[in-house]
Structure formats: structure tokens, C-alpha cells
Amino acid sequence: MFSSAVFVSLTAIATCLVDVVGAASIQKSHINYTTVTGYFLQDEASTNASGFSFMNNNFGLINRTYATDATYDPNGKKTQWQRFENQVFRLNRGSGRNVQYKLLFMGRHGEGYHNAAESYYGTPAWNCYYSLLDGNGTVTWADARLTPKGIAQALSVNAFWASEIKNQKVPTPQSYYTSPLTRCLATANLTFSGLNLPRRHPFVPTVKEFFREGISGHTCDRRGSKSYIQAAFPSYKIEPGFTETDELWEAYHAETRIDQDIRSKAVLDDVFSSDSETYLSITSHSGEIASLLRVLGHRSFSLSTGAVIPVLVKAETIAGPTPTPTFEPYAAIFHALDDYYLAITLLITIAYQLFFFSIAFSLKFDKLTDFAGGTNFVVLAILTLAFSGHHHARQIVCSLFIMLWGARLSGFLLFRIIKTGKDDRFDDKRDKFWSFLGFWVFQMIWVWTVSLPVTILNSPNVTKFDQPAFGTGRDIAGVILFAIGFILESVSDVQKYRFRSNPENKGKVCDIGFFTWTRHPNYFGEIIIQFSIFMIAVSPSAYGYVTGGAFSAQYVAILGPFFLTLLLMFVSGLTLQERPGAKKRYESGNHWESFSRYTKRTSILIPFPPQLYERMPTILKRTIFLEFPIYVFDPAKHADQSKVRDREAEEGVNRGQREEGDSHNGSAGIQ
């Protein structure tokens, strides 16, 4: 859905900014921005944004020498900041007329009441309901003001600036800019008021519309009127063209990330074209600072409330027309019930499984049960990827991996059930509505839970953050593990099916291929697959790109692979096959000796050479190799001795008959 009024307003303000720069010059040239790396820790890929303190690291300025030190500070008496200031001066002095270097101190506002409300209610409830309100009757978060904690954060930064100015001789901002939202207006005032600033560069910030937060339907993104700002902050300057009311915000509509980057580029063009100063302060928001960093070519670096990031920028005016920006329509806010897609995926899973359940129960039809489970993963991955609107390589890879796994699993199980005709698991449930439904409910939980890593990775609360480029160490390890797991599971399924399809192998122990090294290679492969997908999916949080509630949500998604592991080990996998399978073989005498030897030589789950496993101490088998006592069959404790006696008696009769027949045949032969 598209709001033409909002889009026209955004385009109109962008046009005003172009007019400020000068339409004629824009047609002939444009500004290209790059981040000059090597000066600040925040530029370095090795610096993790999570937990980084700019106050403990001199704003992040790297302790290093510069080529200009030899002449500027031959005796080593200057501070790091004084030498950096001289370095920037030399860079500007040695550059052409079309190049300028500026240092931007970009600070995020202190904690606002909207931040506190999101923490209190939880992100899903905040995004779905509370963020659309002005407040809760006690606290107002529309155009949120600072909490006491936010005020303390801003004052702490003020004290840090005072210390840096006195001890490190840090160059103070020569121009100040701020977002028009109250929390930024107040943060800027608390941060810079009362500092020992040069008289020629006092703290008189300019309020600029386009330094505001990413525009969404959240009321905290709606600014106050121009009259309100002038009355509350009378010393502030307001840029020309600033409208009395907020013409950009509209309920239930959101600015796309592309459009936010376009307006960030526009406001930077305005500042760099009209402000000749070198050191600038910008007080803004986490989302807008992230957008500015993208425009400047800086690596993603998330800021906590009250934090500051300095960025050395090279701005080069390049001949040629400005690349034509492509505005996208404001998008209708598609929360899909919540911004982690938990509710919508649960509802889709319930509906999908109930549809197939109705067919299976009505027609007493087993062939669709496992097919419905495996294809459900495919459906959820496709829908969440389509809903997200952002298709990073990592999202695509994880979605494709779970789709590939689900499609192969469902295809193989469908093929197998068509060949066998029916599923023995449902012999005692097929005609009982509630018992049969219970299995399908459990399948719903299985699908929804195991899908969590991909569901959350594709959700808006994660995709709104910048992502590390695909190819991190975690990504590579995850791809390798997925390949190993996929080969183990798919090949072992085929090996076991072909073995059992051969009439000569009826009742024999399947000890070929991967089954030589583990009794359940398909289970081990399935577990490896799910942990590999999680490993890739969690990379944005592991590398510090995703923070806050989304960070926690990505790690909570490990419930998916853990749930699958517990399911296979303690519910529907090993517990139903190990001791019950051994008991059945022992009581029936079905190749018991060869089976017993196989279990002693072969690891239950983790692949391991049988020659070594056979000699391994029992304590290691029961712990490290996961062959817990619940899987072990002891004939004396677990066998039905009456069945054994009946079987032995029957074997004795049969043996006697064979011996009598052999004797009779032998006598006849002698005669």
C-alpha cells in the first residue's frame, strides 16, 4: 500500500535540499563519500560493536603515528588527538579543490521513554501494538523525551567531552546539527552545554529534518511542531524550509531503507556543500546513523543509547550528473502479527497441518503425513523470505538450505511410503481422532520450532540492521557442516532403503556404508544440518551487527536445533529404535548374535571407527558417545522371558523334526 501524500512530501523536501545546493551545479557534478579507515577502532573489522566503549578508548582513536608527526611533533609532546588534528589539516591542505576531509562526531540520543517502553513490553508487543499509541496513560512516548537514565547518559558524555578537551586536546565540533525529535534536541543540549568551547564556535545547533530517525508508523518517530521546537530550544537554528507540522510521518506507513539512505545522502550533500568547517557534530538516532554510515561507506557499527562514533570522511566532488535516485513508495507496515514472524508462522503451520490431517483422517491415508511435515518447512522459508523485503545473501542461503533439506526429506519419505503402502506408526491411532490429531499437533510444534533460526533471520527486527557480508568464518563453517550433514542423511537413507529392499537381507543387520561407522547416520546428519543453519543464521548477531532484542532472539533460535536433537535422542528416534529394536530381535531370535556384535562395535550416533569403538571403555560410550543407559538392552531385565521360552521351545520342535527327517532320509539312503 502506498501513501502518495507522504511520498510527495518526501520528494518535495529532497527537492528543496537540491535547490539549496544549487540545481545548476548538481547537474554538472555530484559528491562521492568514502570513509578514511585506519584512524578509529570502529573502522576495523576486528572491533566488535557489542560492548565497545568509546569512553574507554579515547573516542576510538587508534594510538599510532602519522607521516606528519616528524615535522609537527618531533619531540613527542603532543597528544594523539593533536597529532590527528594536524594530520587532517595536512590532508585537506594537500587535496585538490574538489576534495575535502571532515570528521563527523555522530552521537545517538540518550535513552528515551520509547526505548524503556519497548524493553518493558517486549519487542513483539511493542511493534504490534504499543508503538502505535502515544503512551500508556502514565508515560508518553510519542516524540519521546529522555528518561532519567537517558539524561544521565548525556551528562556522562558531557563529562567525557570535558575531560577529552582538557587532557587530550580533542578538537571540538565547529558546527552542530541535530534531528528535530525531542530526544535528540535534549541530548545535544545536555552533551555540549557548559563545555569549554572556542568563542568562534559556540554550541548553536542547526535542526535538520533529514537527520531524523527512519520514518515508521511508530509515534516515537513523529516530531513536534516547529513552534514547539522554537519555544523549547530557543537558541537552536532551524533550517530553511522546515515545515510547521510533520508532513513526513503518517500512521501505519513506513519509509523503506532505500529511501532513508537517499535522504541521508541528500542531507550530507547539503551539509558538505554549505558548511566549510572540518569538525561536525550530528546528534541523531540508531537507525539514521546506520543509514549515514552506509552512505559514507563505513562498516556497520551499532550504537547503544548515548554512544558516539567519529568517522573521518573524504568527500570528492565528481564531474558528471548526480546518479538518479530511485525512490520507493512508502511501504505499508507489515508486521505479520509480530516483527519476528513467530505468530504468523505458527498460524500458517497450524493451518497447513490441519489441512493434511483432515485428509489423512478422513481417508485413512498415511502417505501425506511425513510429506506434510517436510514441505511445511519449505512453505515457511519461502513466505518469511518473501515477507522480509530484504534479501541478503545469508537469508537466501539459510532459506535455501532448510528448503533443500525439507524437500529432500519429504520427497524421500513420500517415495518410501508409496512403496511400503502404510505407516506402522499409526496402526493404533489411525481410527482414533484425538490420538491421531495428537501426532499432528506434535508435528506442528516440530516444524515451527526447528524453523526458528530461519524465521527470525528473515524477520523485520533482524533485517532492519546491516548485515556482515556473506563469507564470514561462521558462514563457511556452516556451509561445510551443512554439506556433511546433508550427504550423511540423504546417502544413508538411500543405503538403508536399498538394503532392506533386497529380499536376501530380510531381518539382517544393516551394517553397510555409513552404517559401518554409526547406527544412525541419518539422525546425526539431520542434527548437523540444523546446527549448521543456526550457525550461519546467527552471524549478524555474533559479529555485532544486530543488537538489542533481535540479538537475543537470534540466539534463542538455537531452541530449533536443540529441540530436534532432543526429539531424535529422547522422543521419537533412538528411544523407539534402540532398546525396543534389540528386545524384538532377542525375543524372536532374529539375527540376534550379529545384531549384538554390531551394537558393541558401532557408535550409536557419532561416527567413529568400529575397531576403536569396540575396544572403548564402557564409561566413554555411555558419556561422550551418548549411548546412555536408556538405550541399552539387557536380556535379563528387559526381555519377555515367556516369549523367549516359547520361541526356544518352537525352535526345539523344529530342530527335532529336521533331525528326525534327516535320520529318516539317511536310513533310506543306506537301505
XYZ file of C-alpha atoms in Angstrom:
671
model
C 0.000 0.000 0.000
C 1.321 3.422 -0.908
C 0.695 6.809 0.645
C 1.011 9.354 -2.153
C 0.831 12.313 0.224
C 3.801 11.126 2.273
C 5.807 10.231 -0.791
C 5.153 13.636 -2.355
C 6.228 15.338 0.878
C 9.487 13.376 0.986
C 10.198 14.143 -2.629
C 9.404 17.823 -2.108
C 11.840 18.189 0.768
C 14.518 16.349 -1.189
C 13.926 18.830 -3.980
C 14.348 21.719 -1.537
C 17.694 20.329 -0.475
C 18.750 20.118 -4.078
C 17.766 23.761 -4.502
C 19.943 24.738 -1.536
C 22.952 23.154 -3.163
C 22.144 24.706 -6.490
C 20.372 22.999 -9.307
C 22.914 24.007 -11.933
C 25.877 22.612 -10.058
C 24.048 19.385 -9.275
C 23.521 18.773 -12.913
C 27.248 19.091 -13.546
C 28.704 17.248 -10.560
C 27.932 15.128 -7.534
C 29.599 14.248 -4.245
C 31.044 10.815 -3.557
C 31.695 9.825 0.068
C 34.216 7.361 1.437
C 35.297 6.559 4.972
C 39.013 7.020 5.536
C 39.962 3.971 7.569
C 42.955 3.313 9.775
C 42.268 6.089 12.263
C 39.494 4.761 14.508
C 38.876 1.367 16.093
C 35.273 1.489 14.902
C 36.586 1.290 11.321
C 38.308 -2.026 11.998
C 36.565 -5.318 11.241
C 38.159 -6.794 14.366
C 36.272 -4.363 16.624
C 33.011 -5.808 17.912
C 30.327 -3.148 18.296
C 28.691 -5.106 21.085
C 30.219 -3.904 24.331
C 32.612 -1.404 22.732
C 33.092 1.713 24.880
C 34.156 4.891 23.115
C 34.808 6.459 26.521
C 37.358 3.811 27.441
C 39.108 4.122 24.087
C 39.653 7.872 23.561
C 36.619 8.044 21.216
C 38.146 5.043 19.428
C 41.141 6.984 18.091
C 43.897 4.479 17.320
C 47.204 5.090 19.071
C 49.502 5.323 16.058
C 51.981 7.581 14.322
C 51.323 9.676 11.226
C 53.607 10.738 8.407
C 53.196 14.345 9.566
C 54.483 13.649 13.102
C 58.139 14.076 12.181
C 57.751 17.781 11.499
C 54.764 18.580 13.719
C 55.784 16.734 16.875
C 59.496 15.817 16.676
C 59.801 15.624 20.477
C 56.658 13.534 21.014
C 54.963 16.075 23.284
C 51.613 16.305 21.513
C 48.566 14.209 22.316
C 47.162 11.668 19.897
C 44.269 13.984 19.122
C 46.565 16.956 18.441
C 48.595 14.886 16.018
C 45.402 13.607 14.387
C 44.126 17.161 14.005
C 47.350 18.123 12.276
C 47.053 15.044 10.047
C 43.550 16.083 8.945
C 44.777 19.621 8.332
C 47.543 18.265 6.081
C 45.089 16.017 4.262
C 42.866 18.988 3.453
C 45.800 21.193 2.559
C 47.237 18.581 0.197
C 43.961 17.720 -1.519
C 42.571 19.338 -4.631
C 39.713 21.802 -4.682
C 37.263 19.011 -5.357
C 38.216 17.008 -2.242
C 37.523 17.784 1.410
C 38.054 15.839 4.609
C 35.706 16.222 7.567
C 35.447 14.458 10.905
C 31.883 13.684 11.906
C 31.105 13.066 15.582
C 27.812 11.182 15.300
C 26.085 10.678 18.635
C 22.977 8.657 19.403
C 20.464 10.201 21.783
C 20.228 9.006 25.366
C 17.575 6.518 26.377
C 14.076 7.754 25.585
C 10.763 6.652 27.031
C 10.089 4.724 23.822
C 13.247 2.672 24.451
C 12.131 1.982 28.021
C 8.620 1.045 26.853
C 9.963 -1.433 24.296
C 12.110 -3.048 26.978
C 9.149 -3.185 29.368
C 6.549 -4.605 26.987
C 8.900 -6.676 24.845
C 9.680 -6.033 21.202
C 6.831 -8.118 19.687
C 4.139 -6.379 21.775
C 5.808 -3.008 21.228
C 5.907 -3.310 17.464
C 2.440 -4.783 17.127
C 0.536 -2.511 19.467
C 2.148 -0.137 21.930
C 4.427 1.684 19.463
C 1.330 2.826 17.576
C -0.034 4.585 20.679
C 1.044 7.949 22.071
C 1.580 6.433 25.516
C 0.008 4.285 28.207
C -1.674 6.945 30.338
C 1.313 7.235 32.652
C 4.159 7.777 30.219
C 4.133 9.445 26.798
C 6.474 8.122 24.143
C 5.192 9.964 21.087
C 8.201 12.132 20.111
C 9.740 10.594 23.209
C 11.594 12.587 25.791
C 14.647 11.358 27.687
C 14.271 9.093 30.691
C 16.326 9.839 33.820
C 18.753 7.195 32.548
C 18.924 8.955 29.174
C 19.638 12.279 30.880
C 22.405 10.635 32.910
C 23.880 9.145 29.725
C 24.007 12.555 28.037
C 25.585 14.144 31.100
C 28.141 11.356 31.215
C 29.090 12.126 27.610
C 29.305 15.819 28.554
C 31.779 14.959 31.326
C 33.742 12.808 28.904
C 33.950 15.659 26.389
C 35.163 17.999 29.163
C 37.893 15.525 30.111
C 38.944 14.964 26.493
C 39.076 18.693 25.796
C 41.241 19.287 28.850
C 43.534 16.263 28.749
C 43.614 15.079 25.156
C 43.103 18.458 23.444
C 40.442 16.896 21.253
C 39.250 19.264 18.511
C 35.725 20.317 19.404
C 32.962 20.481 16.803
C 32.876 23.659 14.786
C 29.297 23.103 13.619
C 26.443 21.280 15.316
C 23.465 19.524 13.761
C 20.589 17.640 15.322
C 17.494 15.662 14.484
C 14.212 17.525 15.104
C 12.965 14.853 17.522
C 12.880 15.888 21.165
C 15.191 13.181 22.489
C 17.953 14.381 20.155
C 17.322 18.077 20.791
C 17.650 17.434 24.524
C 20.652 15.088 24.201
C 22.591 17.651 22.165
C 21.854 20.340 24.731
C 22.930 18.199 27.691
C 26.019 16.919 25.884
C 27.551 20.223 24.801
C 26.217 22.891 27.188
C 28.767 24.218 29.650
C 31.831 22.893 27.822
C 34.944 24.981 27.328
C 34.271 25.660 23.663
C 36.061 28.191 21.430
C 34.197 31.508 21.274
C 34.192 31.444 17.499
C 32.472 28.028 17.514
C 29.788 28.114 20.216
C 27.169 25.435 20.674
C 24.381 26.662 18.402
C 22.997 23.595 16.643
C 21.018 23.584 13.425
C 17.880 21.465 13.366
C 17.694 19.492 10.123
C 14.653 17.476 9.101
C 16.562 14.763 7.318
C 18.716 13.829 10.314
C 15.596 12.334 11.913
C 15.079 8.639 12.606
C 13.830 6.221 9.962
C 10.176 7.115 9.500
C 7.682 4.467 10.544
C 4.200 4.298 11.970
C 5.642 4.345 15.474
C 4.549 7.513 17.220
C 8.048 7.975 18.637
C 9.119 8.822 15.056
C 6.616 11.706 14.786
C 8.232 15.061 15.525
C 6.777 18.046 17.267
C 5.809 21.264 15.539
C 8.247 23.955 14.522
C 6.678 26.281 17.095
C 7.246 23.723 19.835
C 10.928 23.330 18.933
C 11.455 27.102 18.846
C 9.811 27.528 22.244
C 11.576 24.588 23.924
C 15.032 25.255 22.417
C 15.102 28.975 21.569
C 18.866 29.103 20.902
C 18.671 26.463 18.178
C 18.641 27.393 14.498
C 16.080 25.720 12.268
C 16.956 25.091 8.643
C 15.086 26.961 5.890
C 12.030 25.158 4.543
C 11.299 23.394 7.845
C 7.521 22.910 7.950
C 5.347 23.826 10.921
C 3.863 20.341 11.212
C 5.374 16.945 10.487
C 4.430 16.252 6.886
C 6.529 13.095 6.586
C 5.022 10.941 9.323
C 1.829 9.012 8.690
C 0.295 6.250 10.773
C 0.694 2.674 9.525
C 3.237 3.560 6.844
C 6.990 3.190 6.860
C 9.910 4.591 4.937
C 11.941 1.951 3.117
C 15.640 1.565 3.820
C 16.496 2.681 0.288
C 14.590 5.932 0.749
C 16.204 6.540 4.125
C 19.640 6.225 2.518
C 18.555 8.622 -0.231
C 17.539 11.311 2.255
C 20.705 10.681 4.282
C 22.731 11.283 1.135
C 20.712 14.426 0.444
C 21.292 15.922 3.889
C 25.009 15.093 3.753
C 25.230 16.762 0.339
C 23.580 19.830 1.836
C 25.951 19.946 4.813
C 29.139 19.260 2.858
C 28.218 21.812 0.176
C 27.251 24.615 2.528
C 29.465 24.112 5.597
C 33.196 24.720 5.202
C 34.075 23.611 8.744
C 36.082 20.420 9.313
C 34.725 19.093 12.630
C 30.983 18.499 12.771
C 28.654 17.074 15.396
C 25.474 15.232 14.428
C 23.045 14.130 17.135
C 20.672 11.551 15.723
C 19.264 8.042 16.110
C 20.469 4.456 15.800
C 18.645 3.823 12.524
C 19.615 7.139 10.951
C 23.251 6.840 11.996
C 23.276 3.355 10.474
C 21.948 4.885 7.248
C 24.587 7.642 7.309
C 27.296 5.019 7.798
C 26.035 3.133 4.743
C 26.134 6.291 2.650
C 29.651 7.050 3.890
C 30.880 3.563 3.028
C 31.574 2.758 6.676
C 31.188 -0.730 8.094
C 28.044 -1.331 10.078
C 28.529 -0.324 13.698
C 25.560 -0.328 16.071
C 25.447 2.292 18.816
C 23.875 1.953 22.231
C 21.906 4.892 23.603
C 24.204 7.830 24.350
C 27.137 6.425 22.360
C 29.262 8.394 19.883
C 31.130 7.286 16.772
C 33.684 9.509 14.987
C 34.107 8.988 11.240
C 36.765 10.609 9.045
C 35.116 11.270 5.702
C 36.598 12.034 2.316
C 34.096 13.888 0.125
C 35.019 14.167 -3.518
C 33.077 16.301 -5.969
C 32.996 14.365 -9.214
C 32.146 15.759 -12.634
C 29.024 14.363 -14.177
C 25.350 14.319 -13.320
C 24.150 13.093 -9.991
C 23.184 9.408 -10.191
C 19.415 9.424 -10.361
C 17.963 8.192 -7.069
C 15.115 5.736 -7.265
C 12.513 6.497 -4.644
C 10.386 3.619 -3.490
C 6.836 4.082 -2.241
C 6.362 4.159 1.493
C 5.550 0.614 2.432
C 2.544 -0.295 4.494
C 3.861 -1.603 7.787
C 3.601 -5.373 7.503
C 4.178 -6.646 10.984
C 2.567 -10.008 10.112
C 1.306 -10.046 13.709
C 4.792 -9.544 15.130
C 8.153 -8.421 13.821
C 9.780 -11.788 14.413
C 7.158 -13.616 12.324
C 6.549 -16.009 15.208
C 2.758 -15.721 15.263
C 2.206 -15.761 11.506
C 4.445 -18.811 11.011
C 2.665 -20.606 13.844
C -0.753 -19.893 12.327
C 0.396 -20.980 8.869
C 1.844 -24.187 10.314
C -1.351 -24.996 12.217
C -3.500 -24.391 9.140
C -1.174 -26.380 6.873
C -1.032 -29.382 9.185
C -4.769 -29.372 9.919
C -5.483 -29.377 6.183
C -3.450 -32.541 5.656
C -4.727 -34.061 8.900
C -8.310 -33.757 7.674
C -7.384 -35.680 4.526
C -5.360 -38.329 6.353
C -8.036 -38.971 8.989
C -10.996 -38.920 6.623
C -9.445 -41.239 4.056
C -7.305 -43.287 6.489
C -4.430 -42.242 4.277
C -0.825 -42.442 5.564
C 1.003 -41.230 2.507
C 0.759 -37.484 3.206
C 1.802 -37.391 6.867
C 5.578 -37.026 6.537
C 5.159 -35.166 3.252
C 3.134 -32.512 5.097
C 5.882 -32.151 7.703
C 8.785 -31.730 5.305
C 7.034 -29.402 2.866
C 5.859 -27.192 5.735
C 9.490 -26.138 6.247
C 9.661 -25.138 2.589
C 6.466 -23.075 2.850
C 7.643 -21.172 5.941
C 11.060 -20.409 4.449
C 9.553 -19.097 1.202
C 6.948 -16.940 2.949
C 9.256 -15.385 5.549
C 11.855 -14.639 2.882
C 9.171 -13.011 0.725
C 7.732 -11.070 3.684
C 11.114 -9.665 4.735
C 11.585 -7.410 1.701
C 15.376 -7.614 2.191
C 17.226 -10.460 0.561
C 20.736 -10.592 1.931
C 22.875 -13.483 0.739
C 22.769 -15.053 4.203
C 18.961 -15.048 4.251
C 18.852 -16.678 0.844
C 21.423 -19.334 1.762
C 19.739 -20.283 5.043
C 16.299 -20.316 3.428
C 17.542 -22.456 0.550
C 19.282 -24.849 2.935
C 16.172 -25.522 5.003
C 14.069 -25.760 1.826
C 16.512 -28.241 0.318
C 16.519 -30.304 3.498
C 12.716 -30.227 3.859
C 12.075 -31.022 0.184
C 14.512 -33.971 0.178
C 13.162 -35.362 3.429
C 9.517 -35.119 2.392
C 10.261 -36.464 -1.094
C 12.144 -39.481 0.221
C 9.533 -40.302 2.861
C 6.740 -39.958 0.314
C 8.580 -42.304 -2.049
C 9.155 -44.812 0.747
C 5.550 -44.823 1.981
C 4.257 -45.274 -1.562
C 6.453 -48.369 -1.836
C 5.558 -49.820 1.570
C 1.867 -48.901 1.408
C 1.273 -47.839 5.015
C 2.970 -46.434 8.096
C 3.067 -48.871 11.041
C 3.339 -45.956 13.485
C -0.351 -45.209 13.038
C -1.799 -48.708 13.336
C -3.129 -47.908 16.820
C -4.020 -44.279 16.050
C -5.449 -44.158 12.548
C -9.057 -44.655 13.679
C -8.820 -42.627 16.892
C -9.421 -38.926 16.267
C -7.664 -37.460 19.298
C -4.723 -39.856 19.276
C -4.165 -39.264 15.580
C -4.569 -35.485 15.998
C -2.017 -35.591 18.828
C 0.642 -36.752 16.394
C -0.174 -33.885 14.014
C -0.072 -31.327 16.834
C 3.371 -32.582 17.756
C 4.383 -32.247 14.111
C 3.201 -28.615 14.189
C 5.472 -27.928 17.167
C 8.374 -29.698 15.435
C 8.062 -27.684 12.220
C 7.581 -24.304 13.909
C 10.392 -24.752 16.438
C 13.009 -26.161 14.070
C 12.266 -23.317 11.615
C 13.085 -20.638 14.219
C 16.647 -19.770 13.052
C 15.447 -19.036 9.505
C 12.177 -17.426 10.606
C 13.932 -14.936 12.881
C 16.747 -14.286 10.395
C 14.135 -13.291 7.796
C 12.116 -11.150 10.224
C 11.988 -7.324 10.073
C 13.563 -6.966 13.508
C 16.749 -8.556 12.135
C 16.730 -7.373 8.511
C 16.452 -3.731 9.617
C 20.081 -3.992 10.749
C 23.039 -4.002 8.398
C 24.450 -7.466 7.778
C 28.040 -8.676 7.584
C 28.977 -9.693 4.054
C 28.369 -13.387 3.465
C 31.577 -15.374 3.747
C 32.467 -14.979 7.422
C 34.175 -17.820 9.247
C 30.818 -18.883 10.662
C 29.262 -18.861 7.206
C 31.997 -21.024 5.722
C 31.937 -23.468 8.639
C 28.153 -23.617 8.421
C 28.169 -24.379 4.691
C 30.759 -27.143 5.184
C 28.782 -28.685 8.060
C 25.554 -28.497 6.063
C 27.189 -30.328 3.167
C 28.485 -33.044 5.530
C 25.127 -33.426 7.257
C 23.144 -33.419 4.020
C 25.356 -36.109 2.474
C 25.199 -38.230 5.647
C 21.426 -38.062 5.913
C 20.482 -38.417 2.253
C 23.026 -41.131 1.354
C 22.334 -43.197 4.478
C 18.581 -43.063 3.804
C 19.215 -44.484 0.330
C 21.674 -47.087 1.642
C 19.229 -48.369 4.233
C 16.298 -48.385 1.811
C 18.222 -50.376 -0.801
C 19.495 -52.799 1.847
C 16.021 -53.503 3.175
C 14.537 -53.740 -0.325
C 16.747 -56.728 -1.081
C 14.871 -59.934 -0.085
C 18.160 -61.630 0.748
C 18.705 -59.127 3.571
C 15.391 -59.744 5.322
C 15.956 -59.487 9.052
C 19.674 -58.867 8.696
C 21.549 -56.015 10.318
C 22.198 -53.054 8.021
C 25.934 -52.550 8.517
C 26.933 -51.177 5.130
C 28.148 -47.745 4.037
C 27.760 -45.056 6.694
C 26.084 -47.621 8.977
C 29.521 -49.143 9.457
C 30.543 -46.099 11.499
C 27.300 -45.198 13.256
C 24.000 -46.979 13.860
C 22.054 -43.830 12.948
C 23.953 -41.749 10.376
C 20.712 -40.175 9.133
C 19.927 -38.802 12.603
C 23.448 -37.473 13.060
C 23.294 -35.827 9.630
C 19.948 -34.208 10.447
C 21.293 -32.765 13.695
C 24.388 -31.398 11.933
C 22.178 -29.782 9.272
C 20.088 -27.858 11.782
C 23.056 -26.621 13.815
C 24.826 -25.556 10.598
C 21.810 -23.455 9.553
C 21.738 -21.850 13.003
C 25.471 -21.155 12.805
C 25.009 -19.223 9.572
C 21.780 -17.505 10.640
C 23.220 -16.126 13.888
C 26.237 -14.471 12.186
C 24.710 -10.940 12.192
C 24.454 -11.056 15.991
C 27.705 -12.947 16.520
C 29.622 -10.226 14.682
C 27.916 -7.336 16.477
C 25.701 -6.097 13.655
C 22.418 -6.964 15.349
C 21.781 -5.700 18.879
C 19.043 -5.415 21.476
C 16.045 -7.719 21.437
C 16.886 -9.005 17.962
C 20.299 -10.115 19.245
C 18.630 -12.154 21.984
C 16.032 -13.539 19.584
C 18.672 -14.832 17.196
C 20.411 -16.728 19.971
C 17.132 -18.008 21.430
C 16.533 -19.576 17.989
C 19.056 -22.258 18.982
C 15.980 -23.888 20.524
C 15.290 -25.158 17.000
C 18.322 -27.445 16.584
C 18.261 -28.364 20.289
C 14.597 -29.349 20.065
C 15.316 -31.540 17.047
C 18.264 -33.151 18.856
C 16.179 -33.890 21.956
C 13.393 -35.219 19.754
C 15.678 -37.645 17.947
C 17.508 -38.727 21.075
C 14.731 -38.980 23.641
C 11.301 -38.946 21.999
C 10.777 -40.363 18.518
C 14.202 -41.526 17.437
C 16.719 -43.536 19.399
C 14.403 -44.418 22.274
C 11.947 -46.077 19.867
C 14.605 -47.966 17.935
C 17.461 -48.960 20.195
C 16.134 -50.936 23.186
C 12.763 -51.829 21.565
C 14.541 -52.996 18.403
C 17.029 -55.085 20.367
C 14.233 -56.539 22.501
C 12.274 -57.572 19.425
C 15.322 -59.228 17.846
C 16.263 -61.073 21.047
C 12.783 -62.396 21.726
C 12.315 -63.509 18.119
C 15.888 -64.721 17.697
C 16.136 -62.662 14.523
C 19.898 -62.453 13.846
C 20.429 -61.594 17.498
C 24.078 -62.627 17.649
C 25.089 -60.487 14.674
C 22.995 -57.572 15.976
C 24.554 -57.794 19.435
C 28.037 -57.778 17.950
C 27.071 -54.821 15.708
C 25.905 -52.701 18.663
C 29.098 -53.422 20.577
C 31.292 -52.363 17.635
C 29.292 -49.414 16.282
C 28.705 -45.974 17.810
C 25.064 -45.169 18.434
C 25.157 -41.675 16.888
C 28.568 -40.018 16.432
C 30.508 -41.644 13.543
C 33.574 -43.490 14.808
C 35.808 -46.340 13.545
C 34.229 -49.647 14.731
C 37.600 -51.229 15.509
C 38.289 -48.481 18.047
C 34.747 -48.225 19.368
C 34.674 -51.929 20.198
C 37.700 -51.528 22.493
C 36.480 -48.289 24.057
C 35.750 -48.325 27.808
C 32.044 -48.510 28.600
C 32.169 -45.262 30.582
C 33.196 -43.354 27.449
C 30.470 -44.996 25.391
C 27.869 -44.037 27.995
C 29.008 -40.397 28.200
C 30.990 -38.860 25.361
C 29.440 -41.090 22.696
C 25.913 -40.628 24.067
C 24.992 -44.320 24.381
C 23.013 -43.648 27.542
C 21.649 -46.493 29.695
C 18.095 -45.825 28.429
C 19.182 -47.166 25.030
C 20.957 -50.285 26.302
C 19.134 -53.622 26.188
C 19.795 -56.150 28.939
C 18.098 -59.511 28.155
C 17.818 -60.408 31.814
C 15.999 -57.165 32.678
C 14.129 -56.162 29.554
C 13.196 -59.334 27.650
C 9.871 -61.118 27.987
C 11.218 -64.495 29.055
C 7.967 -66.274 28.261
C 8.336 -65.269 24.620
C 11.927 -66.445 24.660
C 10.894 -69.829 26.118
C 8.110 -70.188 23.573
C 10.496 -69.348 20.778
C 13.154 -71.760 22.081
C 10.557 -74.480 22.504
C 9.341 -73.939 18.965
C 12.910 -73.966 17.702
C 13.482 -77.244 19.618
C 10.472 -78.883 17.996
C 11.508 -77.670 14.584
C 15.061 -78.815 15.201
C 13.829 -82.268 16.283
C 11.649 -82.574 13.224
C 14.560 -81.650 10.992
C 16.852 -84.125 12.734
C 14.206 -86.878 12.507
C 13.761 -86.111 8.850
C 17.490 -86.171 8.266
C 17.760 -89.556 10.097
C 14.924 -90.995 8.087
C 16.449 -89.816 4.881
C 19.773 -91.229 5.926
C 18.277 -94.650 6.739
C 16.502 -94.737 3.444
C 19.751 -93.981 1.777
C 21.511 -96.881 3.483
C 18.785 -99.246 2.542
